[in-house]
Amino acid sequence: MLSTLATTMRRSWLLVGWITIFLVGTDLFVVSPFLPSMAQELHRSASSLTILISIFSIVYAIACPIQAYIAERFGVGNVLLVGILLLGLANLYTAMADDLFNLILSRGLAGLAAASISPMIYALTANRTRTEERAGKLALINSGLIIALILGAPLGLLLGAYSGWRLIFVLLALAFLLVWPINKLTWRDDTAGATKRHAQDASEENLSAAWRFLVCMICWSSSVYATYTLLSSAISTEFHASVENLAVVLTSYGVGAALGGILGGKLADRIGTSSMVKLIFVLMVGTLSLVIVIYPSHSLPGLSFTLFLLALAAYGFFPALQACAAQVFVARRPTVMGLLSSCLYIGIALGSFVGGALFIAGGMMTVLWFSTAMAALGLVLSLLIDGKRQA
């Protein structure tokens, strides 16, 4: 019976990977809406607790390539299993933390654990798929993060309103502990460390050539998240929009992101991943230009539609770039996936920081121009990506 169950799990690896990524996304995104209730309990301001989000991102960005390097030697599946167990324990730590210091430590531990999960699942997905369907499968896995943003965090907030935020982290901890044995069965064939031949292939791959992919990732994420991070503030202050209207705009963006991720991955498999990366940057420049034209009219329906188009065009980028990098780097695939994940967060931090400064100086229009410029820079740099394996 155990053998039959293991076979079933291995065949359902895509679903298992999606559920695990969804839980990681929920764990990340659920913190933000709980900041006010956490602050009230700790007798602090909500703004002082934003460090809980920052520490997760910082540790995640630093740890991703380190964990991936370890995975190349001790097995991607092994690092994944350690990460899932560690993230479950980190959430229990968060639930029991009674002061800011322990909360910070718990979220830093969560960032370290997440760095052992997401890049590993991306690498395992790339390993288990054929080149002609890799971007589509990675897009499906990535949709778990987007769905977590749209559904996971709001659902957690809704439950937390009745039970308190601590119970939500207990439930997340239990969820990770429950998916641990499922992942163990699913990736049982992927827990071996690097073979001698694999180590030789890794030494022959020129990892320095990955800089093109990494810089393109930073350009994309800073472009997208400079606009997204300041969107709520801009609509509230410059449009004087109600909470309901703001929710409509953000929902339009979220739906576009979910559709864009899945459809973009499938299209990348058809036209080629490197071509898709270039096409997305072109579409981003076009749709951001459209947002710049529509924004001064203060038309919420118009803004909702153009932001839907922007998200639809932009969110196929991550799986397309991942699939392209996975084709170029085979033996060093875990490390490159880890570096791409790190650069995603570096770009988010860069976009948020620069976008915030520009918003204070000149309003949302200056932020939109910055996002457009970063997309244009990404387009120029993407011309250096050809999708051929480096040696």
GROMACS .gro file of C-alpha atoms in nm:
model
  391
    1MET     CA    1   0.000   0.000   0.000
    2LEU     CA    2   0.283   0.238   0.087
    3SER     CA    3   0.444   0.167  -0.250
    4THR     CA    4   0.117   0.244  -0.429
    5LEU     CA    5   0.076   0.567  -0.233
    6ALA     CA    6   0.433   0.671  -0.319
    7THR     CA    7   0.367   0.605  -0.688
    8THR     CA    8   0.050   0.814  -0.675
    9MET     CA    9   0.232   1.100  -0.504
   10ARG     CA   10   0.512   1.097  -0.761
   11ARG     CA   11   0.256   1.118  -1.040
   12SER     CA   12   0.083   1.408  -0.861
   13TRP     CA   13   0.404   1.606  -0.816
   14LEU     CA   14   0.266   1.915  -0.989
   15LEU     CA   15  -0.028   1.939  -0.746
   16VAL     CA   16   0.197   1.875  -0.447
   17GLY     CA   17   0.440   2.145  -0.564
   18TRP     CA   18   0.155   2.391  -0.619
   19ILE     CA   19   0.007   2.333  -0.272
   20THR     CA   20   0.348   2.376  -0.109
   21ILE     CA   21   0.419   2.699  -0.297
   22PHE     CA   22   0.069   2.825  -0.210
   23LEU     CA   23   0.140   2.767   0.160
   24VAL     CA   24   0.474   2.949   0.133
   25GLY     CA   25   0.299   3.243  -0.036
   26THR     CA   26   0.025   3.249   0.227
   27ASP     CA   27   0.288   3.245   0.501
   28LEU     CA   28   0.455   3.549   0.342
   29PHE     CA   29   0.150   3.755   0.251
   30VAL     CA   30  -0.061   3.689   0.561
   31VAL     CA   31   0.173   3.887   0.788
   32SER     CA   32   0.097   4.228   0.639
   33PRO     CA   33  -0.278   4.239   0.716
   34PHE     CA   34  -0.210   4.116   1.072
   35LEU     CA   35   0.031   4.400   1.155
   36PRO     CA   36  -0.237   4.621   1.320
   37SER     CA   37  -0.358   4.343   1.552
   38MET     CA   38   0.000   4.238   1.632
   39ALA     CA   39   0.089   4.600   1.709
   40GLN     CA   40  -0.212   4.641   1.936
   41GLU     CA   41  -0.121   4.331   2.134
   42LEU     CA   42   0.244   4.437   2.168
   43HIS     CA   43   0.153   4.803   2.238
   44ARG     CA   44   0.347   4.930   1.937
   45SER     CA   45   0.265   5.114   1.617
   46ALA     CA   46   0.184   4.906   1.309
   47SER     CA   47   0.455   5.087   1.111
   48SER     CA   48   0.719   4.970   1.359
   49LEU     CA   49   0.631   4.608   1.279
   50THR     CA   50   0.697   4.632   0.905
   51ILE     CA   51   1.040   4.494   0.994
   52LEU     CA   52   0.867   4.154   1.020
   53ILE     CA   53   0.812   4.164   0.644
   54SER     CA   54   1.152   4.315   0.568
   55ILE     CA   55   1.347   4.057   0.770
   56PHE     CA   56   1.172   3.770   0.589
   57SER     CA   57   1.262   3.919   0.250
   58ILE     CA   58   1.621   4.004   0.343
   59VAL     CA   59   1.698   3.660   0.487
   60TYR     CA   60   1.522   3.492   0.193
   61ALA     CA   61   1.723   3.689  -0.065
   62ILE     CA   62   2.054   3.612   0.107
   63ALA     CA   63   1.981   3.246   0.180
   64CYS     CA   64   1.838   3.138  -0.159
   65PRO     CA   65   2.168   3.092  -0.347
   66ILE     CA   66   2.336   2.947  -0.036
   67GLN     CA   67   2.064   2.684   0.009
   68ALA     CA   68   2.072   2.608  -0.363
   69TYR     CA   69   2.450   2.557  -0.347
   70ILE     CA   70   2.398   2.310  -0.062
   71ALA     CA   71   2.125   2.137  -0.262
   72GLU     CA   72   2.363   2.070  -0.551
   73ARG     CA   73   2.576   1.862  -0.313
   74PHE     CA   74   2.325   1.701  -0.080
   75GLY     CA   75   2.017   1.669  -0.299
   76VAL     CA   76   1.748   1.918  -0.392
   77GLY     CA   77   1.476   1.704  -0.236
   78ASN     CA   78   1.662   1.682   0.095
   79VAL     CA   79   1.696   2.061   0.122
   80LEU     CA   80   1.327   2.097   0.034
   81LEU     CA   81   1.222   1.860   0.313
   82VAL     CA   82   1.439   2.039   0.569
   83GLY     CA   83   1.287   2.371   0.457
   84ILE     CA   84   0.927   2.249   0.494
   85LEU     CA   85   0.994   2.116   0.844
   86LEU     CA   86   1.178   2.434   0.942
   87LEU     CA   87   0.897   2.658   0.813
   88GLY     CA   88   0.645   2.464   1.017
   89LEU     CA   89   0.855   2.516   1.329
   90ALA     CA   90   0.907   2.885   1.241
   91ASN     CA   91   0.532   2.939   1.232
   92LEU     CA   92   0.492   2.774   1.572
   93TYR     CA   93   0.763   3.010   1.696
   94THR     CA   94   0.571   3.307   1.553
   95ALA     CA   95   0.250   3.190   1.721
   96MET     CA   96   0.423   3.165   2.060
   97ALA     CA   97   0.634   3.484   2.036
   98ASP     CA   98   0.539   3.731   2.309
   99ASP     CA   99   0.762   4.026   2.215
  100LEU     CA  100   0.900   4.200   1.907
  101PHE     CA  101   1.246   4.044   1.937
  102ASN     CA  102   1.111   3.688   1.916
  103LEU     CA  103   0.871   3.783   1.639
  104ILE     CA  104   1.162   3.917   1.434
  105LEU     CA  105   1.366   3.602   1.496
  106SER     CA  106   1.071   3.382   1.399
  107ARG     CA  107   1.014   3.563   1.070
  108GLY     CA  108   1.385   3.555   0.993
  109LEU     CA  109   1.376   3.179   1.049
  110ALA     CA  110   1.072   3.163   0.820
  111GLY     CA  111   1.265   3.348   0.548
  112LEU     CA  112   1.553   3.101   0.580
  113ALA     CA  113   1.311   2.809   0.557
  114ALA     CA  114   1.127   2.953   0.255
  115ALA     CA  115   1.461   2.989   0.076
  116SER     CA  116   1.493   2.611   0.109
  117ILE     CA  117   1.153   2.552  -0.048
  118SER     CA  118   1.060   2.775  -0.342
  119PRO     CA  119   1.386   2.752  -0.546
  120MET     CA  120   1.397   2.377  -0.483
  121ILE     CA  121   1.045   2.325  -0.618
  122TYR     CA  122   1.130   2.539  -0.922
  123ALA     CA  123   1.442   2.329  -0.985
  124LEU     CA  124   1.253   2.001  -0.935
  125THR     CA  125   0.980   2.120  -1.172
  126ALA     CA  126   1.240   2.208  -1.435
  127ASN     CA  127   1.403   1.867  -1.389
  128ARG     CA  128   1.077   1.676  -1.433
  129THR     CA  129   0.949   1.854  -1.743
  130ARG     CA  130   1.047   1.852  -2.108
  131THR     CA  131   1.189   2.169  -2.260
  132GLU     CA  132   0.882   2.228  -2.475
  133GLU     CA  133   0.647   2.234  -2.174
  134ARG     CA  134   0.875   2.365  -1.898
  135ALA     CA  135   0.757   2.728  -1.894
  136GLY     CA  136   0.392   2.622  -1.874
  137LYS     CA  137   0.457   2.390  -1.580
  138LEU     CA  138   0.664   2.653  -1.399
  139ALA     CA  139   0.381   2.901  -1.458
  140LEU     CA  140   0.135   2.662  -1.294
  141ILE     CA  141   0.365   2.624  -0.993
  142ASN     CA  142   0.414   3.003  -0.973
  143SER     CA  143   0.038   3.055  -0.978
  144GLY     CA  144   0.037   2.920  -0.624
  145LEU     CA  145   0.211   3.239  -0.508
  146ILE     CA  146  -0.029   3.462  -0.699
  147ILE     CA  147  -0.337   3.276  -0.572
  148ALA     CA  148  -0.195   3.306  -0.219
  149LEU     CA  149  -0.184   3.682  -0.266
  150ILE     CA  150  -0.542   3.691  -0.396
  151LEU     CA  151  -0.702   3.429  -0.169
  152GLY     CA  152  -0.462   3.298   0.096
  153ALA     CA  153  -0.391   3.622   0.279
  154PRO     CA  154  -0.753   3.752   0.276
  155LEU     CA  155  -0.883   3.414   0.396
  156GLY     CA  156  -0.626   3.410   0.676
  157LEU     CA  157  -0.725   3.763   0.774
  158LEU     CA  158  -1.093   3.668   0.778
  159LEU     CA  159  -1.029   3.368   1.002
  160GLY     CA  160  -0.795   3.573   1.220
  161ALA     CA  161  -1.069   3.827   1.284
  162TYR     CA  162  -1.259   3.558   1.473
  163SER     CA  163  -0.976   3.356   1.623
  164GLY     CA  164  -0.679   3.592   1.657
  165TRP     CA  165  -0.360   3.599   1.452
  166ARG     CA  166  -0.175   3.341   1.661
  167LEU     CA  167  -0.411   3.059   1.566
  168ILE     CA  168  -0.352   3.129   1.196
  169PHE     CA  169   0.021   3.069   1.238
  170VAL     CA  170  -0.052   2.751   1.433
  171LEU     CA  171  -0.270   2.631   1.144
  172LEU     CA  172   0.003   2.720   0.895
  173ALA     CA  173   0.254   2.525   1.103
  174LEU     CA  174   0.026   2.221   1.104
  175ALA     CA  175  -0.026   2.253   0.729
  176PHE     CA  176   0.350   2.244   0.665
  177LEU     CA  177   0.396   1.949   0.899
  178LEU     CA  178   0.116   1.766   0.715
  179VAL     CA  179   0.260   1.826   0.368
  180TRP     CA  180   0.608   1.716   0.480
  181PRO     CA  181   0.547   1.337   0.444
  182ILE     CA  182   0.356   1.401   0.119
  183ASN     CA  183   0.654   1.586  -0.023
  184LYS     CA  184   0.888   1.313   0.103
  185LEU     CA  185   0.696   1.053  -0.097
  186THR     CA  186   0.658   1.280  -0.399
  187TRP     CA  187   1.025   1.371  -0.438
  188ARG     CA  188   1.174   1.044  -0.313
  189ASP     CA  189   1.365   1.000  -0.639
  190ASP     CA  190   1.516   1.350  -0.609
  191THR     CA  191   1.682   1.331  -0.268
  192ALA     CA  192   2.021   1.202  -0.385
  193GLY     CA  193   2.318   1.436  -0.370
  194ALA     CA  194   2.533   1.532  -0.664
  195THR     CA  195   2.706   1.248  -0.849
  196LYS     CA  196   3.067   1.270  -0.959
  197ARG     CA  197   2.954   1.323  -1.318
  198HIS     CA  198   2.708   1.591  -1.210
  199ALA     CA  199   2.982   1.772  -1.018
  200GLN     CA  200   3.202   1.763  -1.328
  201ASP     CA  201   2.921   1.906  -1.543
  202ALA     CA  202   2.863   2.179  -1.284
  203SER     CA  203   3.227   2.283  -1.292
  204GLU     CA  204   3.209   2.309  -1.671
  205GLU     CA  205   2.910   2.546  -1.669
  206ASN     CA  206   3.004   2.913  -1.663
  207LEU     CA  207   2.787   3.051  -1.385
  208SER     CA  208   2.907   3.407  -1.450
  209ALA     CA  209   2.696   3.401  -1.767
  210ALA     CA  210   2.386   3.404  -1.545
  211TRP     CA  211   2.423   3.778  -1.484
  212ARG     CA  212   2.203   3.853  -1.788
  213PHE     CA  213   1.913   3.661  -1.636
  214LEU     CA  214   1.967   3.809  -1.291
  215VAL     CA  215   1.976   4.173  -1.407
  216CYS     CA  216   1.667   4.118  -1.622
  217MET     CA  217   1.489   3.979  -1.316
  218ILE     CA  218   1.582   4.287  -1.113
  219CYS     CA  219   1.460   4.517  -1.392
  220TRP     CA  220   1.129   4.330  -1.418
  221SER     CA  221   1.052   4.309  -1.045
  222SER     CA  222   1.153   4.669  -0.973
  223SER     CA  223   0.937   4.786  -1.264
  224VAL     CA  224   0.632   4.587  -1.156
  225TYR     CA  225   0.653   4.640  -0.781
  226ALA     CA  226   0.741   5.010  -0.785
  227THR     CA  227   0.396   5.064  -0.937
  228TYR     CA  228   0.213   4.794  -0.739
  229THR     CA  229   0.355   4.893  -0.399
  230LEU     CA  230   0.246   5.257  -0.434
  231LEU     CA  231  -0.084   5.184  -0.606
  232SER     CA  232  -0.305   5.176  -0.297
  233SER     CA  233  -0.154   5.496  -0.156
  234ALA     CA  234  -0.186   5.675  -0.489
  235ILE     CA  235  -0.549   5.580  -0.546
  236SER     CA  236  -0.641   5.674  -0.190
  237THR     CA  237  -0.464   6.012  -0.188
  238GLU     CA  238  -0.485   6.126  -0.550
  239PHE     CA  239  -0.819   5.969  -0.652
  240HIS     CA  240  -0.983   5.994  -0.307
  241ALA     CA  241  -1.126   5.650  -0.381
  242SER     CA  242  -1.334   5.450  -0.134
  243VAL     CA  243  -1.213   5.117   0.006
  244GLU     CA  244  -1.461   4.938  -0.221
  245ASN     CA  245  -1.327   5.110  -0.534
  246LEU     CA  246  -0.971   5.040  -0.427
  247ALA     CA  247  -1.058   4.672  -0.385
  248VAL     CA  248  -1.198   4.663  -0.740
  249VAL     CA  249  -0.875   4.809  -0.883
  250LEU     CA  250  -0.654   4.569  -0.689
  251THR     CA  251  -0.876   4.273  -0.782
  252SER     CA  252  -0.847   4.365  -1.150
  253TYR     CA  253  -0.471   4.367  -1.115
  254GLY     CA  254  -0.473   4.033  -0.928
  255VAL     CA  255  -0.692   3.861  -1.188
  256GLY     CA  256  -0.466   3.991  -1.465
  257ALA     CA  257  -0.160   3.861  -1.278
  258ALA     CA  258  -0.311   3.513  -1.232
  259LEU     CA  259  -0.416   3.484  -1.597
  260GLY     CA  260  -0.092   3.639  -1.721
  261GLY     CA  261   0.124   3.393  -1.531
  262ILE     CA  262  -0.050   3.082  -1.662
  263LEU     CA  263  -0.114   3.201  -2.019
  264GLY     CA  264   0.233   3.356  -2.045
  265GLY     CA  265   0.396   3.028  -1.951
  266LYS     CA  266   0.200   2.837  -2.212
  267LEU     CA  267   0.280   3.096  -2.479
  268ALA     CA  268   0.650   3.079  -2.389
  269ASP     CA  269   0.647   2.707  -2.465
  270ARG     CA  270   0.509   2.783  -2.809
  271ILE     CA  271   0.724   3.077  -2.921
  272GLY     CA  272   1.038   3.008  -2.717
  273THR     CA  273   1.132   3.128  -2.371
  274SER     CA  274   1.393   3.387  -2.473
  275SER     CA  275   1.151   3.535  -2.728
  276MET     CA  276   0.881   3.549  -2.460
  277VAL     CA  277   1.110   3.737  -2.221
  278LYS     CA  278   1.169   4.005  -2.487
  279LEU     CA  279   0.800   4.018  -2.583
  280ILE     CA  280   0.693   4.071  -2.223
  281PHE     CA  281   0.926   4.367  -2.179
  282VAL     CA  282   0.786   4.519  -2.501
  283LEU     CA  283   0.429   4.468  -2.376
  284MET     CA  284   0.519   4.614  -2.037
  285VAL     CA  285   0.656   4.931  -2.194
  286GLY     CA  286   0.337   4.957  -2.401
  287THR     CA  287   0.090   4.894  -2.119
  288LEU     CA  288   0.276   5.118  -1.873
  289SER     CA  289   0.266   5.394  -2.135
  290LEU     CA  290  -0.109   5.337  -2.157
  291VAL     CA  291  -0.140   5.364  -1.778
  292ILE     CA  292   0.053   5.694  -1.795
  293VAL     CA  293  -0.197   5.825  -2.049
  294ILE     CA  294  -0.504   5.709  -1.853
  295TYR     CA  295  -0.388   5.796  -1.501
  296PRO     CA  296  -0.429   6.181  -1.515
  297SER     CA  297  -0.798   6.138  -1.609
  298HIS     CA  298  -0.861   5.983  -1.263
  299SER     CA  299  -1.095   5.733  -1.426
  300LEU     CA  300  -1.111   5.428  -1.198
  301PRO     CA  301  -1.271   5.203  -1.464
  302GLY     CA  302  -1.003   5.306  -1.712
  303LEU     CA  303  -0.727   5.256  -1.457
  304SER     CA  304  -0.865   4.916  -1.356
  305PHE     CA  305  -0.866   4.801  -1.718
  306THR     CA  306  -0.515   4.925  -1.797
  307LEU     CA  307  -0.375   4.772  -1.478
  308PHE     CA  308  -0.543   4.444  -1.571
  309LEU     CA  309  -0.364   4.462  -1.908
  310LEU     CA  310  -0.033   4.547  -1.739
  311ALA     CA  311  -0.055   4.247  -1.504
  312LEU     CA  312  -0.173   4.022  -1.788
  313ALA     CA  313   0.130   4.124  -1.994
  314ALA     CA  314   0.387   4.120  -1.713
  315TYR     CA  315   0.332   3.811  -1.499
  316GLY     CA  316   0.430   3.551  -1.757
  317PHE     CA  317   0.785   3.681  -1.722
  318PHE     CA  318   0.898   3.482  -1.416
  319PRO     CA  319   0.823   3.132  -1.553
  320ALA     CA  320   0.954   3.229  -1.898
  321LEU     CA  321   1.284   3.351  -1.755
  322GLN     CA  322   1.308   3.051  -1.521
  323ALA     CA  323   1.251   2.808  -1.808
  324CYS     CA  324   1.504   2.991  -2.025
  325ALA     CA  325   1.766   2.982  -1.749
  326ALA     CA  326   1.689   2.614  -1.679
  327GLN     CA  327   1.763   2.537  -2.043
  328VAL     CA  328   2.095   2.723  -2.032
  329PHE     CA  329   2.209   2.589  -1.693
  330VAL     CA  330   2.146   2.221  -1.627
  331ALA     CA  331   2.399   2.106  -1.368
  332ARG     CA  332   2.387   2.441  -1.185
  333ARG     CA  333   2.009   2.467  -1.212
  334PRO     CA  334   1.934   2.482  -0.835
  335THR     CA  335   2.184   2.763  -0.782
  336VAL     CA  336   2.055   2.966  -1.076
  337MET     CA  337   1.695   2.920  -0.959
  338GLY     CA  338   1.803   3.037  -0.614
  339LEU     CA  339   1.979   3.341  -0.758
  340LEU     CA  340   1.671   3.431  -0.964
  341SER     CA  341   1.454   3.410  -0.651
  342SER     CA  342   1.700   3.635  -0.467
  343CYS     CA  343   1.698   3.889  -0.750
  344LEU     CA  344   1.318   3.889  -0.747
  345TYR     CA  345   1.326   4.018  -0.389
  346ILE     CA  346   1.616   4.255  -0.459
  347GLY     CA  347   1.408   4.407  -0.739
  348ILE     CA  348   1.102   4.432  -0.516
  349ALA     CA  349   1.307   4.612  -0.249
  350LEU     CA  350   1.464   4.842  -0.509
  351GLY     CA  351   1.130   4.921  -0.671
  352SER     CA  352   0.963   4.987  -0.337
  353PHE     CA  353   1.244   5.211  -0.212
  354VAL     CA  354   1.290   5.416  -0.529
  355GLY     CA  355   0.916   5.423  -0.596
  356GLY     CA  356   0.847   5.551  -0.247
  357ALA     CA  357   1.103   5.832  -0.283
  358LEU     CA  358   0.967   5.929  -0.626
  359PHE     CA  359   0.609   5.922  -0.499
  360ILE     CA  360   0.694   6.167  -0.223
  361ALA     CA  361   0.882   6.391  -0.467
  362GLY     CA  362   0.644   6.393  -0.764
  363GLY     CA  363   0.343   6.169  -0.714
  364MET     CA  364   0.240   5.851  -0.892
  365MET     CA  365   0.322   5.975  -1.241
  366THR     CA  366   0.693   5.982  -1.158
  367VAL     CA  367   0.666   5.625  -1.026
  368LEU     CA  368   0.502   5.515  -1.351
  369TRP     CA  369   0.780   5.675  -1.555
  370PHE     CA  370   1.039   5.493  -1.342
  371SER     CA  371   0.859   5.160  -1.397
  372THR     CA  372   0.850   5.224  -1.772
  373ALA     CA  373   1.222   5.310  -1.777
  374MET     CA  374   1.311   4.989  -1.590
  375ALA     CA  375   1.103   4.782  -1.832
  376ALA     CA  376   1.279   4.952  -2.125
  377LEU     CA  377   1.619   4.879  -1.966
  378GLY     CA  378   1.512   4.516  -1.918
  379LEU     CA  379   1.420   4.498  -2.286
  380VAL     CA  380   1.765   4.617  -2.390
  381LEU     CA  381   1.938   4.368  -2.159
  382SER     CA  382   1.710   4.083  -2.268
  383LEU     CA  383   1.860   4.109  -2.618
  384LEU     CA  384   2.169   3.942  -2.467
  385ILE     CA  385   1.967   3.631  -2.374
  386ASP     CA  386   1.955   3.363  -2.643
  387GLY     CA  387   1.848   3.054  -2.443
  388LYS     CA  388   2.149   2.847  -2.553
  389ARG     CA  389   2.347   2.646  -2.301
  390GLN     CA  390   2.667   2.815  -2.183
  391ALA     CA  391   2.997   2.636  -2.140
   0.00000   0.00000   0.00000
